[in-house]
């Protein structure tokens, strides 16, 4: 099936997306070192669709989004905000882990503008198939992927923005941002703000 066939069912579109992600060897000028692609997961028709940056080391091995340290923090915040994760759809702007080797460690390498642009048609197709009421951008990469603009996350957070999707885009921080804050007091304060952002989405 053609991924962009407008008559296709959402299930068929998401299946075609997985097939396309498994064919990266055929993509021009693209070398992937990841173990596997990490597609989104969650129910079709979910009201809320969360978009992260790209899979990390643990997601790469598991083939599932947000299952590593950032994912565990995300789960905790979702539970506190009384937003059951399994009723939302969770995906990433970029679907493959990108890294450099440091000794035996795989060091996360952030996606660049080219990566965002390459995956964007797939992301937008995935979102259209799920048909959420709101799309949540977790951090700068997702916000850029969803709006086509480099918007400052901290200034845009909590706002509903017009993006490239039918549904409005709600911006908030990425859970990894919280994990990177060196000061425990600030980390706790920012975590509370993140939960408050998620609570606002629950209504
Ligand atoms: N960070 C992301 O942006 N996505 C994941 O799936 C994991 C960590």
Short mmCIF file of C-alpha atoms and ligand atoms in Angstrom, two decimals:
data_model
loop_
_atom_site.label_atom_id
_atom_site.label_comp_id
_atom_site.label_asym_id
_atom_site.label_seq_id
_atom_site.Cartn_x
_atom_site.Cartn_y
_atom_site.Cartn_z
CA UNK A 1 0.00 0.00 0.00
CA UNK A 2 1.09 3.56 -0.67
CA UNK A 3 1.69 5.24 2.68
CA UNK A 4 0.06 8.42 1.43
CA UNK A 5 -3.07 6.77 0.02
CA UNK A 6 -5.81 9.02 1.38
CA UNK A 7 -8.44 6.25 1.17
CA UNK A 8 -6.45 3.88 3.42
CA UNK A 9 -7.70 2.97 6.90
CA UNK A 10 -5.71 4.25 9.92
CA UNK A 11 -4.61 0.67 10.67
CA UNK A 12 -3.31 0.27 7.11
CA UNK A 13 -1.47 3.61 7.29
CA UNK A 14 0.27 2.68 10.56
CA UNK A 15 1.20 -0.74 9.14
CA UNK A 16 2.60 0.95 5.99
CA UNK A 17 4.54 3.33 8.20
CA UNK A 18 6.23 0.41 9.99
CA UNK A 19 7.09 -1.12 6.62
CA UNK A 20 8.57 2.18 5.41
CA UNK A 21 10.63 2.56 8.61
CA UNK A 22 12.07 -0.92 8.10
CA UNK A 23 13.24 0.04 4.60
CA UNK A 24 15.73 2.76 5.54
CA UNK A 25 18.43 0.94 3.58
CA UNK A 26 16.54 2.16 0.49
CA UNK A 27 16.38 5.80 1.64
CA UNK A 28 18.80 7.98 -0.34
CA UNK A 29 21.86 9.36 1.52
CA UNK A 30 20.85 7.81 4.80
CA UNK A 31 22.93 5.54 7.00
CA UNK A 32 21.26 4.21 10.11
CA UNK A 33 23.22 2.44 12.86
CA UNK A 34 20.24 1.88 15.13
CA UNK A 35 19.17 -1.64 16.11
CA UNK A 36 15.66 -1.08 14.80
CA UNK A 37 13.14 1.68 14.09
CA UNK A 38 10.93 2.73 16.99
CA UNK A 39 7.41 3.54 15.80
CA UNK A 40 4.78 5.16 17.98
CA UNK A 41 2.36 3.18 20.11
CA UNK A 42 -1.09 3.67 21.51
CA UNK A 43 -4.71 3.50 20.41
CA UNK A 44 -5.98 4.93 17.14
CA UNK A 45 -8.41 7.72 18.04
CA UNK A 46 -6.52 8.70 21.22
CA UNK A 47 -7.44 12.26 22.27
CA UNK A 48 -3.83 13.11 23.10
CA UNK A 49 -0.76 12.31 21.02
CA UNK A 50 2.68 12.97 22.53
CA UNK A 51 5.73 13.57 20.36
CA UNK A 52 9.24 13.19 21.79
CA UNK A 53 12.61 13.75 20.15
CA UNK A 54 14.05 10.40 19.10
CA UNK A 55 14.51 6.95 20.71
CA UNK A 56 17.35 6.62 23.21
CA UNK A 57 19.57 3.64 23.97
CA UNK A 58 16.91 1.60 25.82
CA UNK A 59 14.17 2.43 23.31
CA UNK A 60 16.48 1.32 20.51
CA UNK A 61 16.93 -2.08 22.14
CA UNK A 62 13.27 -2.49 23.13
CA UNK A 63 11.78 -1.12 19.89
CA UNK A 64 9.32 0.94 21.98
CA UNK A 65 9.18 4.70 22.68
CA UNK A 66 9.84 6.23 26.11
CA UNK A 67 10.85 3.13 28.08
CA UNK A 68 14.26 4.42 29.32
CA UNK A 69 15.03 7.00 32.08
CA UNK A 70 13.07 9.82 30.37
CA UNK A 71 10.19 7.43 29.76
CA UNK A 72 10.07 6.38 33.39
CA UNK A 73 9.90 10.03 34.46
CA UNK A 74 7.22 10.64 31.84
CA UNK A 75 5.20 7.68 33.19
CA UNK A 76 5.48 9.00 36.74
CA UNK A 77 4.31 12.48 35.71
CA UNK A 78 1.45 11.04 33.62
CA UNK A 79 0.28 8.99 36.61
CA UNK A 80 0.41 12.07 38.86
CA UNK A 81 -1.55 14.05 36.27
CA UNK A 82 -4.10 11.21 36.14
CA UNK A 83 -3.52 10.71 32.44
CA UNK A 84 -3.36 6.96 31.72
CA UNK A 85 -0.53 6.54 29.22
CA UNK A 86 -2.23 3.57 27.56
CA UNK A 87 -5.10 5.84 26.52
CA UNK A 88 -2.71 8.21 24.75
CA UNK A 89 -0.52 7.72 21.70
CA UNK A 90 3.22 8.24 22.20
CA UNK A 91 5.73 8.66 19.40
CA UNK A 92 8.90 10.51 18.37
CA UNK A 93 9.75 13.12 15.74
CA UNK A 94 12.69 10.94 14.63
CA UNK A 95 12.26 7.17 14.67
CA UNK A 96 15.84 5.86 14.91
CA UNK A 97 18.43 6.15 17.69
CA UNK A 98 21.45 8.23 16.61
CA UNK A 99 24.68 7.89 18.56
CA UNK A 100 28.44 8.07 18.64
CA UNK A 101 30.63 5.51 20.42
CA UNK A 102 32.58 6.52 23.52
CA UNK A 103 34.58 3.41 24.35
CA UNK A 104 31.85 0.77 24.64
CA UNK A 105 29.10 3.30 25.40
CA UNK A 106 26.60 4.55 22.84
CA UNK A 107 26.30 8.30 23.38
CA UNK A 108 23.02 9.88 22.30
CA UNK A 109 23.45 12.36 19.45
CA UNK A 110 20.61 14.83 18.99
CA UNK A 111 18.82 14.92 15.64
CA UNK A 112 19.67 17.78 13.29
CA UNK A 113 17.35 19.80 11.05
CA UNK A 114 17.93 17.29 8.22
CA UNK A 115 16.73 14.41 10.39
CA UNK A 116 13.63 16.35 11.43
CA UNK A 117 12.81 17.18 7.82
CA UNK A 118 13.38 13.62 6.62
CA UNK A 119 11.00 12.06 9.16
CA UNK A 120 8.40 14.85 9.15
CA UNK A 121 6.14 13.45 6.37
CA UNK A 122 6.03 10.12 8.22
CA UNK A 123 5.27 11.82 11.54
CA UNK A 124 2.47 13.93 10.05
CA UNK A 125 0.99 10.84 8.36
CA UNK A 126 1.17 8.92 11.64
CA UNK A 127 -0.60 11.75 13.48
CA UNK A 128 -3.31 12.05 10.82
CA UNK A 129 -3.96 8.30 11.11
CA UNK A 130 -4.37 8.49 14.89
CA UNK A 131 -6.52 11.66 14.66
CA UNK A 132 -5.90 13.17 18.12
CA UNK A 133 -7.66 16.28 19.49
CA UNK A 134 -4.33 17.69 20.69
CA UNK A 135 -0.73 17.00 19.80
CA UNK A 136 1.79 17.53 22.59
CA UNK A 137 5.32 18.60 21.68
CA UNK A 138 7.78 17.36 24.30
CA UNK A 139 10.74 19.68 23.82
CA UNK A 140 12.38 21.65 21.02
CA UNK A 141 12.83 18.93 18.39
CA UNK A 142 9.17 17.91 18.54
CA UNK A 143 8.09 21.56 18.45
CA UNK A 144 10.21 22.18 15.36
CA UNK A 145 8.93 19.00 13.70
CA UNK A 146 5.31 19.91 14.40
CA UNK A 147 5.38 23.63 13.55
CA UNK A 148 8.20 23.90 11.00
CA UNK A 149 9.64 26.70 13.16
CA UNK A 150 12.39 26.92 15.77
CA UNK A 151 10.30 28.16 18.68
CA UNK A 152 11.70 28.59 22.20
CA UNK A 153 10.13 25.84 24.32
CA UNK A 154 10.16 27.68 27.62
CA UNK A 155 8.34 30.67 26.10
CA UNK A 156 5.86 28.51 24.18
CA UNK A 157 5.05 26.05 26.97
CA UNK A 158 1.44 25.78 28.05
CA UNK A 159 0.18 27.42 24.85
CA UNK A 160 -1.93 25.88 22.10
CA UNK A 161 -0.20 26.64 18.81
CA UNK A 162 -1.19 26.27 15.18
CA UNK A 163 1.15 23.72 13.70
CA UNK A 164 1.32 21.49 10.64
CA UNK A 165 -1.27 19.06 12.05
CA UNK A 166 -5.06 19.36 11.99
CA UNK A 167 -5.11 19.37 15.78
CA UNK A 168 -3.49 22.22 17.75
CA UNK A 169 -0.04 21.71 19.20
CA UNK A 170 0.52 22.08 22.94
CA UNK A 171 4.13 22.74 23.89
CA UNK A 172 5.91 21.61 27.02
CA UNK A 173 9.39 20.54 28.07
CA UNK A 174 11.01 17.18 27.35
CA UNK A 175 11.39 14.86 30.37
CA UNK A 176 15.15 14.64 29.63
CA UNK A 177 15.38 18.37 30.29
CA UNK A 178 14.17 17.68 33.83
CA UNK A 179 16.70 14.86 34.26
CA UNK A 180 19.56 17.14 33.16
CA UNK A 181 18.82 19.95 35.65
CA UNK A 182 21.74 19.86 38.11
CA UNK A 183 19.99 21.54 41.05
CA UNK A 184 17.60 19.16 42.91
CA UNK A 185 15.39 22.06 44.07
CA UNK A 186 15.00 23.40 40.56
CA UNK A 187 14.45 19.87 39.27
CA UNK A 188 11.59 19.34 41.73
CA UNK A 189 10.06 22.72 40.82
CA UNK A 190 10.31 22.06 37.07
CA UNK A 191 8.89 18.57 37.54
CA UNK A 192 5.85 20.10 39.31
CA UNK A 193 5.39 22.50 36.38
CA UNK A 194 5.60 19.60 33.94
CA UNK A 195 2.89 17.71 35.86
CA UNK A 196 0.78 20.91 35.86
CA UNK A 197 1.15 21.10 32.04
CA UNK A 198 -0.01 17.49 31.76
CA UNK A 199 -2.93 18.14 34.13
CA UNK A 200 -4.04 21.03 31.93
CA UNK A 201 -4.22 18.53 29.06
CA UNK A 202 -6.36 16.12 31.03
CA UNK A 203 -9.33 18.52 30.80
N1 LIG B 1 13.55 10.51 24.49
C1 LIG B 1 12.69 10.68 23.48
O1 LIG B 1 12.53 11.77 22.98
N2 LIG B 1 12.02 9.65 23.05
C2 LIG B 1 12.12 8.44 23.57
O2 LIG B 1 11.45 7.53 23.10
C3 LIG B 1 13.02 8.29 24.64
C4 LIG B 1 13.73 9.33 25.08
#
